[in-house]
mmCIF file of C-alpha atoms in Angstrom:
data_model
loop_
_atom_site.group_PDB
_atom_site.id
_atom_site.type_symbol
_atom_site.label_atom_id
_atom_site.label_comp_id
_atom_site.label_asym_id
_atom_site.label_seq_id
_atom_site.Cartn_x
_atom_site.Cartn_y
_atom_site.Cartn_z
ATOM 1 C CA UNK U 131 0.000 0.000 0.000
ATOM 2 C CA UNK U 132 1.806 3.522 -1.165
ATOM 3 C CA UNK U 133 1.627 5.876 2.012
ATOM 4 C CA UNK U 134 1.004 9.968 1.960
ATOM 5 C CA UNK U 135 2.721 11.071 -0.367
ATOM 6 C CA UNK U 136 3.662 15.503 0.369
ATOM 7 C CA UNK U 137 6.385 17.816 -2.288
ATOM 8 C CA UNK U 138 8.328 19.193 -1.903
ATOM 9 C CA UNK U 139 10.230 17.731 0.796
ATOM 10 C CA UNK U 140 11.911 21.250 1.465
ATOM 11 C CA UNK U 141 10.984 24.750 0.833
ATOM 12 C CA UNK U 142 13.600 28.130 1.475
ATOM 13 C CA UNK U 143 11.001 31.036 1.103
ATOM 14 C CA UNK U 144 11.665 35.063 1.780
ATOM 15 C CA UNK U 145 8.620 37.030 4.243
ATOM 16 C CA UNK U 146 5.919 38.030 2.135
ATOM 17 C CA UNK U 147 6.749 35.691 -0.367
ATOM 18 C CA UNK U 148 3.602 32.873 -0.903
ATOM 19 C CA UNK U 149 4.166 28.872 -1.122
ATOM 20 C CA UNK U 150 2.155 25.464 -1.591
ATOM 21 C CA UNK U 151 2.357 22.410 -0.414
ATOM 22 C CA UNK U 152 0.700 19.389 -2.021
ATOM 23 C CA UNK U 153 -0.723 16.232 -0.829
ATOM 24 C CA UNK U 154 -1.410 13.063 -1.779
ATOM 25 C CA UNK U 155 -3.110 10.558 0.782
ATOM 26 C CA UNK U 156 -3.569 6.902 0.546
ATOM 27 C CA UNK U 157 -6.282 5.545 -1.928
ATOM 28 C CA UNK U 158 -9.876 5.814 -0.416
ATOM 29 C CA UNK U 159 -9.002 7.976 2.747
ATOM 30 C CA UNK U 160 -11.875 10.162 3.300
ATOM 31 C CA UNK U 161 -10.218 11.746 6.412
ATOM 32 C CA UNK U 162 -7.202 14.321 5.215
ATOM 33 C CA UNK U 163 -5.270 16.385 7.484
ATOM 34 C CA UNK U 164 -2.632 18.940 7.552
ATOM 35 C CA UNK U 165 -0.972 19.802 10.709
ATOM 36 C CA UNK U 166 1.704 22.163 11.344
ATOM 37 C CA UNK U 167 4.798 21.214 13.647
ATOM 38 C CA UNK U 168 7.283 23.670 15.099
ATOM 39 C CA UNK U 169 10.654 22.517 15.872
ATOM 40 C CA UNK U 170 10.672 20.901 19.522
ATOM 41 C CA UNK U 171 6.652 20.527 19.939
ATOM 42 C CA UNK U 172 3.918 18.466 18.620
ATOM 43 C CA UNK U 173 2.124 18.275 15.408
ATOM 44 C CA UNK U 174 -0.823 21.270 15.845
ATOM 45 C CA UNK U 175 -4.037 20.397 13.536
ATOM 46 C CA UNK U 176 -4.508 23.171 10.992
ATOM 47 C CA UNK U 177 -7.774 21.956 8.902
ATOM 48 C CA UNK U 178 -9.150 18.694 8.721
ATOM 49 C CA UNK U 179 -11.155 17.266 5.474
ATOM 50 C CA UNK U 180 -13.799 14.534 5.173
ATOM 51 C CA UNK U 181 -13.649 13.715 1.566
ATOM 52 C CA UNK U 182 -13.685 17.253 -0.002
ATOM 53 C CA UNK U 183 -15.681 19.028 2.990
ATOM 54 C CA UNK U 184 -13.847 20.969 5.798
ATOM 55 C CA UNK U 185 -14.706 19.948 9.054
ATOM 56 C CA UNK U 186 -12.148 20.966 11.029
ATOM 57 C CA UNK U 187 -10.712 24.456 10.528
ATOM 58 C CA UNK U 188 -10.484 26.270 13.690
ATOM 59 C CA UNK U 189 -6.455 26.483 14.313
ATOM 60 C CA UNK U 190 -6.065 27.485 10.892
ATOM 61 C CA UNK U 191 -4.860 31.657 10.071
ATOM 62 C CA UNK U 192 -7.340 32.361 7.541
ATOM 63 C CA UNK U 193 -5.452 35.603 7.056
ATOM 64 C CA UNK U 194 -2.946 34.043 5.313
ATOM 65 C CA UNK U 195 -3.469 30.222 5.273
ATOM 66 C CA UNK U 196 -5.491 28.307 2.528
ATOM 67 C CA UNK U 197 -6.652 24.876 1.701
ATOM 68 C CA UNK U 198 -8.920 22.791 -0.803
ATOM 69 C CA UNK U 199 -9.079 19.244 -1.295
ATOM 70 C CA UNK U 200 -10.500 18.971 -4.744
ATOM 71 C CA UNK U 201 -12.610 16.166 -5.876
ATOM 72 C CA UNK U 202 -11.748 14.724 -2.221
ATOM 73 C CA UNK U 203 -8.518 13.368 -2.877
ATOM 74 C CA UNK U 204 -4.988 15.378 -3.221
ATOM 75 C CA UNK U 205 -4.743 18.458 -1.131
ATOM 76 C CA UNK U 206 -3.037 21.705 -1.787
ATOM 77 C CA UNK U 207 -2.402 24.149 1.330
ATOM 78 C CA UNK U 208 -1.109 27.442 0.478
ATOM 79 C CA UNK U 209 0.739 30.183 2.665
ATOM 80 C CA UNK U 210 0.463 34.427 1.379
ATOM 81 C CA UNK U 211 2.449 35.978 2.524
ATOM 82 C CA UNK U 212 4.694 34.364 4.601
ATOM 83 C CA UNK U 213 6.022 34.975 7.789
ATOM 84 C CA UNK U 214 9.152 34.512 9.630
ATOM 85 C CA UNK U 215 6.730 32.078 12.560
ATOM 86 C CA UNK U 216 5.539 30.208 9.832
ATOM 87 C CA UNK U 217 8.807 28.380 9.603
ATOM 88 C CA UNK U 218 8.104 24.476 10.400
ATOM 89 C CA UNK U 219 7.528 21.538 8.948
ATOM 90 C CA UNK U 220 3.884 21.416 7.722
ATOM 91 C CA UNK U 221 2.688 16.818 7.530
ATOM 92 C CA UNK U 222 -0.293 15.981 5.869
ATOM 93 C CA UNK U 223 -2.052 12.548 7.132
ATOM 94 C CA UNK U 224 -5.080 10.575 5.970
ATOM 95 C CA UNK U 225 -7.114 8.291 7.786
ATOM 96 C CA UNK U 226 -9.914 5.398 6.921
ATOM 97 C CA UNK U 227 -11.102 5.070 10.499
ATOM 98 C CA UNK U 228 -9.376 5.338 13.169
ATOM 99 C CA UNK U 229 -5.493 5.634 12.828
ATOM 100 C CA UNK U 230 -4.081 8.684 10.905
ATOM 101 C CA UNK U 231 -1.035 7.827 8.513
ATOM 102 C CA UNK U 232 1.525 10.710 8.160
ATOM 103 C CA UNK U 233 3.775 11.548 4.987
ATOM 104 C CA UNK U 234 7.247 12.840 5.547
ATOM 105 C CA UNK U 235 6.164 16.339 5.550
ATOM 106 C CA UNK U 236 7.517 19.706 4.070
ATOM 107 C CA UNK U 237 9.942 21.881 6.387
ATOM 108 C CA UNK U 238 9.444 25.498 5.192
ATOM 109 C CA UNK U 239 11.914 27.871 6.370
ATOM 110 C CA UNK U 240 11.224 31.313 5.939
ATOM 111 C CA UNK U 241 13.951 34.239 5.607
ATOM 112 C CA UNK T 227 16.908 9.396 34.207
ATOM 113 C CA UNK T 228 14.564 12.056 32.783
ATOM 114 C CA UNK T 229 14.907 15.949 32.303
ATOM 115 C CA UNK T 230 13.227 18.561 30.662
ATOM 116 C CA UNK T 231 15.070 19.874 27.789
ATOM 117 C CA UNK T 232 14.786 23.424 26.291
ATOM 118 C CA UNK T 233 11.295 22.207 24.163
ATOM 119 C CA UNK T 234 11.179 18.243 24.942
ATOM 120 C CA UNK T 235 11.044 16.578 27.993
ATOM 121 C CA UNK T 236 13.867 13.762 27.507
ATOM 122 C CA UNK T 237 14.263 10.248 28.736
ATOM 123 C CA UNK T 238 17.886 8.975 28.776
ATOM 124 C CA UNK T 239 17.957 5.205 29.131
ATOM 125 C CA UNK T 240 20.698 2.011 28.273
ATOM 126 C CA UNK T 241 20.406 -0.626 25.932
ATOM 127 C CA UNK T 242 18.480 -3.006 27.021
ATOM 128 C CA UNK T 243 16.753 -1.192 29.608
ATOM 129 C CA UNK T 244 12.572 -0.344 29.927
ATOM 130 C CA UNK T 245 11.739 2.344 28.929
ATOM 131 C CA UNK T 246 8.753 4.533 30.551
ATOM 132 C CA UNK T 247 7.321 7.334 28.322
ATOM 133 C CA UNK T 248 4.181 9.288 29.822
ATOM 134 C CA UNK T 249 1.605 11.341 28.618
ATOM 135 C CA UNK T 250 -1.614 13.670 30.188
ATOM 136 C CA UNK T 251 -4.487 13.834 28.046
ATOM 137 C CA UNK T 252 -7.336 16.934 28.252
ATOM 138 C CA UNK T 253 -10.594 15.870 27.449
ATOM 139 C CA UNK T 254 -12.692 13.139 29.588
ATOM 140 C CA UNK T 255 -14.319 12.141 26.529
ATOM 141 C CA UNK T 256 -11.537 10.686 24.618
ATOM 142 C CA UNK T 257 -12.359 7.516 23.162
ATOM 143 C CA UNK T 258 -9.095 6.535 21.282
ATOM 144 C CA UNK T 259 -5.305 6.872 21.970
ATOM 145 C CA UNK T 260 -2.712 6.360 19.540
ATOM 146 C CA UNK T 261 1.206 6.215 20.461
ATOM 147 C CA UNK T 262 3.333 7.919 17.101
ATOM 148 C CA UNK T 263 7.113 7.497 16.837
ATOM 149 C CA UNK T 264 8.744 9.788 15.119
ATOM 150 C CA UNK T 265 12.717 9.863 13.860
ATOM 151 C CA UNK T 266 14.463 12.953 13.065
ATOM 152 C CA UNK T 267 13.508 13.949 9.220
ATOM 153 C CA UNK T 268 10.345 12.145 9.215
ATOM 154 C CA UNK T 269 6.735 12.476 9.660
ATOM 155 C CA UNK T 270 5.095 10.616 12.695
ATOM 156 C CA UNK T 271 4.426 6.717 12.457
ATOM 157 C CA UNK T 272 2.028 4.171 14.399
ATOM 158 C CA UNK T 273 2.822 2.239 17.346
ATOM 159 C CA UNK T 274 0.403 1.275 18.889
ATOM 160 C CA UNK T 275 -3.337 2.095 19.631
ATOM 161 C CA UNK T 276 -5.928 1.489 22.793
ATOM 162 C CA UNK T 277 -9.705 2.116 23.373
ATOM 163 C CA UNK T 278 -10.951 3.871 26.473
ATOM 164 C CA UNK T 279 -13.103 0.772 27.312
ATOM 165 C CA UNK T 280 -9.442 -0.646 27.484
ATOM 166 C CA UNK T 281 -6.630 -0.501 30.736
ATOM 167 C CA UNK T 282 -3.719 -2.575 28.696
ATOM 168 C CA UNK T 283 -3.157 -3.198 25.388
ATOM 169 C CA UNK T 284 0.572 -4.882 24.276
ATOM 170 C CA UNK T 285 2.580 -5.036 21.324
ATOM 171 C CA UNK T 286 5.648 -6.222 19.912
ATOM 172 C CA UNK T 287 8.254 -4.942 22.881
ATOM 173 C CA UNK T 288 5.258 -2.554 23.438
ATOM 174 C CA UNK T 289 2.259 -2.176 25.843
ATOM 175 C CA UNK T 290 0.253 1.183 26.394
ATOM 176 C CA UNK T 291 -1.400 1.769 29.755
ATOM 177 C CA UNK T 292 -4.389 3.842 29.946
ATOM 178 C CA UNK T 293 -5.695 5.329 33.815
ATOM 179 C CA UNK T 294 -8.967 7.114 32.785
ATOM 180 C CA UNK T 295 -9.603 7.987 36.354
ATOM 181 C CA UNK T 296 -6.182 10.901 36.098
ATOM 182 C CA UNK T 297 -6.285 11.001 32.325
ATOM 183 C CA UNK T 298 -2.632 9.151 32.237
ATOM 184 C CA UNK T 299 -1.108 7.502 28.930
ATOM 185 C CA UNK T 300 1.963 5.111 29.687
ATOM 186 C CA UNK T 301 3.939 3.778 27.210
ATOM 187 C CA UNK T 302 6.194 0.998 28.255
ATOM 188 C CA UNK T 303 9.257 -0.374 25.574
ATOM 189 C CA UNK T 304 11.134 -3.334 26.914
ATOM 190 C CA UNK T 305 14.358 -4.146 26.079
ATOM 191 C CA UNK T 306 15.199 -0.772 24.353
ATOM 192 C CA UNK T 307 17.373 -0.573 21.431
ATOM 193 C CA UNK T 308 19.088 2.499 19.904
ATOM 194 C CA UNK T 309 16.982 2.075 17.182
ATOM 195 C CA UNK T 310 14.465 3.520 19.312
ATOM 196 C CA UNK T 311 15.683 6.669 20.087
ATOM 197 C CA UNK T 312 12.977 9.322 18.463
ATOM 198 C CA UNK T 313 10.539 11.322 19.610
ATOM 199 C CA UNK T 314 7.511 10.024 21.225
ATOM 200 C CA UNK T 315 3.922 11.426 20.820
ATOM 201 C CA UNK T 316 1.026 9.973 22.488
ATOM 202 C CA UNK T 317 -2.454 11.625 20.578
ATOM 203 C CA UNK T 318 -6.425 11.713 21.609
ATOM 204 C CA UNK T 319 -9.339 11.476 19.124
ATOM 205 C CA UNK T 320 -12.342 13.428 20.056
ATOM 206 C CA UNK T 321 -15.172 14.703 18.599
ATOM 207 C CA UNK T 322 -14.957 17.780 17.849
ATOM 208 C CA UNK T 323 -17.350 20.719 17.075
ATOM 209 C CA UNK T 324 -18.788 19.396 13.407
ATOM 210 C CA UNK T 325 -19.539 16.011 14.946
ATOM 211 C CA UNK T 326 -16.051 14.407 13.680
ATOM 212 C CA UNK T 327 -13.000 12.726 15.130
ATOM 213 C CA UNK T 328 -10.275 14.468 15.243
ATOM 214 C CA UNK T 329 -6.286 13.633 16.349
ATOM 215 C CA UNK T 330 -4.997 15.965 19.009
ATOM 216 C CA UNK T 331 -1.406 15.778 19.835
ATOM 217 C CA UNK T 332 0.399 16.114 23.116
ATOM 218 C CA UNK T 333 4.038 17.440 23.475
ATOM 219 C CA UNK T 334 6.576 14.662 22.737
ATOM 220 C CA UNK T 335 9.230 13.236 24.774
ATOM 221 C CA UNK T 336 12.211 12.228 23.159
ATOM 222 C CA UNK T 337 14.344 9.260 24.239
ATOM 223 C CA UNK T 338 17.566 8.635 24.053
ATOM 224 C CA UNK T 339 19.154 5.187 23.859
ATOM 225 C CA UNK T 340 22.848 4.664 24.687
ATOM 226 C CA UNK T 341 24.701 1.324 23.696
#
Protein backbone atom coordinates (compact mmCIF):
# COMPACT_ATOMS: atom_id res chain seq x y z
CA UNK A 1 0.00 0.00 0.00
CA UNK A 2 1.81 3.52 -1.16
CA UNK A 3 1.63 5.88 2.01
CA UNK A 4 1.00 9.97 1.96
CA UNK A 5 2.72 11.07 -0.37
CA UNK A 6 3.66 15.50 0.37
CA UNK A 7 6.39 17.82 -2.29
CA UNK A 8 8.33 19.19 -1.90
CA UNK A 9 10.23 17.73 0.80
CA UNK A 10 11.91 21.25 1.46
CA UNK A 11 10.98 24.75 0.83
CA UNK A 12 13.60 28.13 1.48
CA UNK A 13 11.00 31.04 1.10
CA UNK A 14 11.67 35.06 1.78
CA UNK A 15 8.62 37.03 4.24
CA UNK A 16 5.92 38.03 2.13
CA UNK A 17 6.75 35.69 -0.37
CA UNK A 18 3.60 32.87 -0.90
CA UNK A 19 4.17 28.87 -1.12
CA UNK A 20 2.15 25.46 -1.59
CA UNK A 21 2.36 22.41 -0.41
CA UNK A 22 0.70 19.39 -2.02
CA UNK A 23 -0.72 16.23 -0.83
CA UNK A 24 -1.41 13.06 -1.78
CA UNK A 25 -3.11 10.56 0.78
CA UNK A 26 -3.57 6.90 0.55
CA UNK A 27 -6.28 5.54 -1.93
CA UNK A 28 -9.88 5.81 -0.42
CA UNK A 29 -9.00 7.98 2.75
CA UNK A 30 -11.87 10.16 3.30
CA UNK A 31 -10.22 11.75 6.41
CA UNK A 32 -7.20 14.32 5.22
CA UNK A 33 -5.27 16.39 7.48
CA UNK A 34 -2.63 18.94 7.55
CA UNK A 35 -0.97 19.80 10.71
CA UNK A 36 1.70 22.16 11.34
CA UNK A 37 4.80 21.21 13.65
CA UNK A 38 7.28 23.67 15.10
CA UNK A 39 10.65 22.52 15.87
CA UNK A 40 10.67 20.90 19.52
CA UNK A 41 6.65 20.53 19.94
CA UNK A 42 3.92 18.47 18.62
CA UNK A 43 2.12 18.28 15.41
CA UNK A 44 -0.82 21.27 15.85
CA UNK A 45 -4.04 20.40 13.54
CA UNK A 46 -4.51 23.17 10.99
CA UNK A 47 -7.77 21.96 8.90
CA UNK A 48 -9.15 18.69 8.72
CA UNK A 49 -11.15 17.27 5.47
CA UNK A 50 -13.80 14.53 5.17
CA UNK A 51 -13.65 13.72 1.57
CA UNK A 52 -13.68 17.25 0.00
CA UNK A 53 -15.68 19.03 2.99
CA UNK A 54 -13.85 20.97 5.80
CA UNK A 55 -14.71 19.95 9.05
CA UNK A 56 -12.15 20.97 11.03
CA UNK A 57 -10.71 24.46 10.53
CA UNK A 58 -10.48 26.27 13.69
CA UNK A 59 -6.45 26.48 14.31
CA UNK A 60 -6.06 27.48 10.89
CA UNK A 61 -4.86 31.66 10.07
CA UNK A 62 -7.34 32.36 7.54
CA UNK A 63 -5.45 35.60 7.06
CA UNK A 64 -2.95 34.04 5.31
CA UNK A 65 -3.47 30.22 5.27
CA UNK A 66 -5.49 28.31 2.53
CA UNK A 67 -6.65 24.88 1.70
CA UNK A 68 -8.92 22.79 -0.80
CA UNK A 69 -9.08 19.24 -1.30
CA UNK A 70 -10.50 18.97 -4.74
CA UNK A 71 -12.61 16.17 -5.88
CA UNK A 72 -11.75 14.72 -2.22
CA UNK A 73 -8.52 13.37 -2.88
CA UNK A 74 -4.99 15.38 -3.22
CA UNK A 75 -4.74 18.46 -1.13
CA UNK A 76 -3.04 21.70 -1.79
CA UNK A 77 -2.40 24.15 1.33
CA UNK A 78 -1.11 27.44 0.48
CA UNK A 79 0.74 30.18 2.67
CA UNK A 80 0.46 34.43 1.38
CA UNK A 81 2.45 35.98 2.52
CA UNK A 82 4.69 34.36 4.60
CA UNK A 83 6.02 34.98 7.79
CA UNK A 84 9.15 34.51 9.63
CA UNK A 85 6.73 32.08 12.56
CA UNK A 86 5.54 30.21 9.83
CA UNK A 87 8.81 28.38 9.60
CA UNK A 88 8.10 24.48 10.40
CA UNK A 89 7.53 21.54 8.95
CA UNK A 90 3.88 21.42 7.72
CA UNK A 91 2.69 16.82 7.53
CA UNK A 92 -0.29 15.98 5.87
CA UNK A 93 -2.05 12.55 7.13
CA UNK A 94 -5.08 10.58 5.97
CA UNK A 95 -7.11 8.29 7.79
CA UNK A 96 -9.91 5.40 6.92
CA UNK A 97 -11.10 5.07 10.50
CA UNK A 98 -9.38 5.34 13.17
CA UNK A 99 -5.49 5.63 12.83
CA UNK A 100 -4.08 8.68 10.90
CA UNK A 101 -1.03 7.83 8.51
CA UNK A 102 1.53 10.71 8.16
CA UNK A 103 3.78 11.55 4.99
CA UNK A 104 7.25 12.84 5.55
CA UNK A 105 6.16 16.34 5.55
CA UNK A 106 7.52 19.71 4.07
CA UNK A 107 9.94 21.88 6.39
CA UNK A 108 9.44 25.50 5.19
CA UNK A 109 11.91 27.87 6.37
CA UNK A 110 11.22 31.31 5.94
CA UNK A 111 13.95 34.24 5.61
CA UNK B 1 16.91 9.40 34.21
CA UNK B 2 14.56 12.06 32.78
CA UNK B 3 14.91 15.95 32.30
CA UNK B 4 13.23 18.56 30.66
CA UNK B 5 15.07 19.87 27.79
CA UNK B 6 14.79 23.42 26.29
CA UNK B 7 11.30 22.21 24.16
CA UNK B 8 11.18 18.24 24.94
CA UNK B 9 11.04 16.58 27.99
CA UNK B 10 13.87 13.76 27.51
CA UNK B 11 14.26 10.25 28.74
CA UNK B 12 17.89 8.97 28.78
CA UNK B 13 17.96 5.20 29.13
CA UNK B 14 20.70 2.01 28.27
CA UNK B 15 20.41 -0.63 25.93
CA UNK B 16 18.48 -3.01 27.02
CA UNK B 17 16.75 -1.19 29.61
CA UNK B 18 12.57 -0.34 29.93
CA UNK B 19 11.74 2.34 28.93
CA UNK B 20 8.75 4.53 30.55
CA UNK B 21 7.32 7.33 28.32
CA UNK B 22 4.18 9.29 29.82
CA UNK B 23 1.61 11.34 28.62
CA UNK B 24 -1.61 13.67 30.19
CA UNK B 25 -4.49 13.83 28.05
CA UNK B 26 -7.34 16.93 28.25
CA UNK B 27 -10.59 15.87 27.45
CA UNK B 28 -12.69 13.14 29.59
CA UNK B 29 -14.32 12.14 26.53
CA UNK B 30 -11.54 10.69 24.62
CA UNK B 31 -12.36 7.52 23.16
CA UNK B 32 -9.09 6.54 21.28
CA UNK B 33 -5.31 6.87 21.97
CA UNK B 34 -2.71 6.36 19.54
CA UNK B 35 1.21 6.22 20.46
CA UNK B 36 3.33 7.92 17.10
CA UNK B 37 7.11 7.50 16.84
CA UNK B 38 8.74 9.79 15.12
CA UNK B 39 12.72 9.86 13.86
CA UNK B 40 14.46 12.95 13.06
CA UNK B 41 13.51 13.95 9.22
CA UNK B 42 10.34 12.15 9.22
CA UNK B 43 6.74 12.48 9.66
CA UNK B 44 5.09 10.62 12.69
CA UNK B 45 4.43 6.72 12.46
CA UNK B 46 2.03 4.17 14.40
CA UNK B 47 2.82 2.24 17.35
CA UNK B 48 0.40 1.28 18.89
CA UNK B 49 -3.34 2.09 19.63
CA UNK B 50 -5.93 1.49 22.79
CA UNK B 51 -9.71 2.12 23.37
CA UNK B 52 -10.95 3.87 26.47
CA UNK B 53 -13.10 0.77 27.31
CA UNK B 54 -9.44 -0.65 27.48
CA UNK B 55 -6.63 -0.50 30.74
CA UNK B 56 -3.72 -2.58 28.70
CA UNK B 57 -3.16 -3.20 25.39
CA UNK B 58 0.57 -4.88 24.28
CA UNK B 59 2.58 -5.04 21.32
CA UNK B 60 5.65 -6.22 19.91
CA UNK B 61 8.25 -4.94 22.88
CA UNK B 62 5.26 -2.55 23.44
CA UNK B 63 2.26 -2.18 25.84
CA UNK B 64 0.25 1.18 26.39
CA UNK B 65 -1.40 1.77 29.75
CA UNK B 66 -4.39 3.84 29.95
CA UNK B 67 -5.70 5.33 33.82
CA UNK B 68 -8.97 7.11 32.78
CA UNK B 69 -9.60 7.99 36.35
CA UNK B 70 -6.18 10.90 36.10
CA UNK B 71 -6.28 11.00 32.33
CA UNK B 72 -2.63 9.15 32.24
CA UNK B 73 -1.11 7.50 28.93
CA UNK B 74 1.96 5.11 29.69
CA UNK B 75 3.94 3.78 27.21
CA UNK B 76 6.19 1.00 28.26
CA UNK B 77 9.26 -0.37 25.57
CA UNK B 78 11.13 -3.33 26.91
CA UNK B 79 14.36 -4.15 26.08
CA UNK B 80 15.20 -0.77 24.35
CA UNK B 81 17.37 -0.57 21.43
CA UNK B 82 19.09 2.50 19.90
CA UNK B 83 16.98 2.08 17.18
CA UNK B 84 14.46 3.52 19.31
CA UNK B 85 15.68 6.67 20.09
CA UNK B 86 12.98 9.32 18.46
CA UNK B 87 10.54 11.32 19.61
CA UNK B 88 7.51 10.02 21.23
CA UNK B 89 3.92 11.43 20.82
CA UNK B 90 1.03 9.97 22.49
CA UNK B 91 -2.45 11.63 20.58
CA UNK B 92 -6.42 11.71 21.61
CA UNK B 93 -9.34 11.48 19.12
CA UNK B 94 -12.34 13.43 20.06
CA UNK B 95 -15.17 14.70 18.60
CA UNK B 96 -14.96 17.78 17.85
CA UNK B 97 -17.35 20.72 17.08
CA UNK B 98 -18.79 19.40 13.41
CA UNK B 99 -19.54 16.01 14.95
CA UNK B 100 -16.05 14.41 13.68
CA UNK B 101 -13.00 12.73 15.13
CA UNK B 102 -10.28 14.47 15.24
CA UNK B 103 -6.29 13.63 16.35
CA UNK B 104 -5.00 15.96 19.01
CA UNK B 105 -1.41 15.78 19.83
CA UNK B 106 0.40 16.11 23.12
CA UNK B 107 4.04 17.44 23.48
CA UNK B 108 6.58 14.66 22.74
CA UNK B 109 9.23 13.24 24.77
CA UNK B 110 12.21 12.23 23.16
CA UNK B 111 14.34 9.26 24.24
CA UNK B 112 17.57 8.63 24.05
CA UNK B 113 19.15 5.19 23.86
CA UNK B 114 22.85 4.66 24.69
CA UNK B 115 24.70 1.32 23.70
Amino acid sequence: EAGVAQSPRYKIIEKRQSVAFWCNPISGHATLYWYQQILGQGPKLLIQFQNNGVVDDSQLPKDRFSAERLKGVDSTLKIQPAKLEDSAVYLCASSLEFEAFFGQGTRLTVV
Amino acid sequence: GESVGLHLPTLSVQEGDNSIINCAYSNSASDYFIWYKQESGKGPQFIIDIRSNMDKRQGQRVTVLLNKTVKHLSLQIAATQPGDSAVYFCAEKTIGNSGYSTLTFGKGTMLLVSP
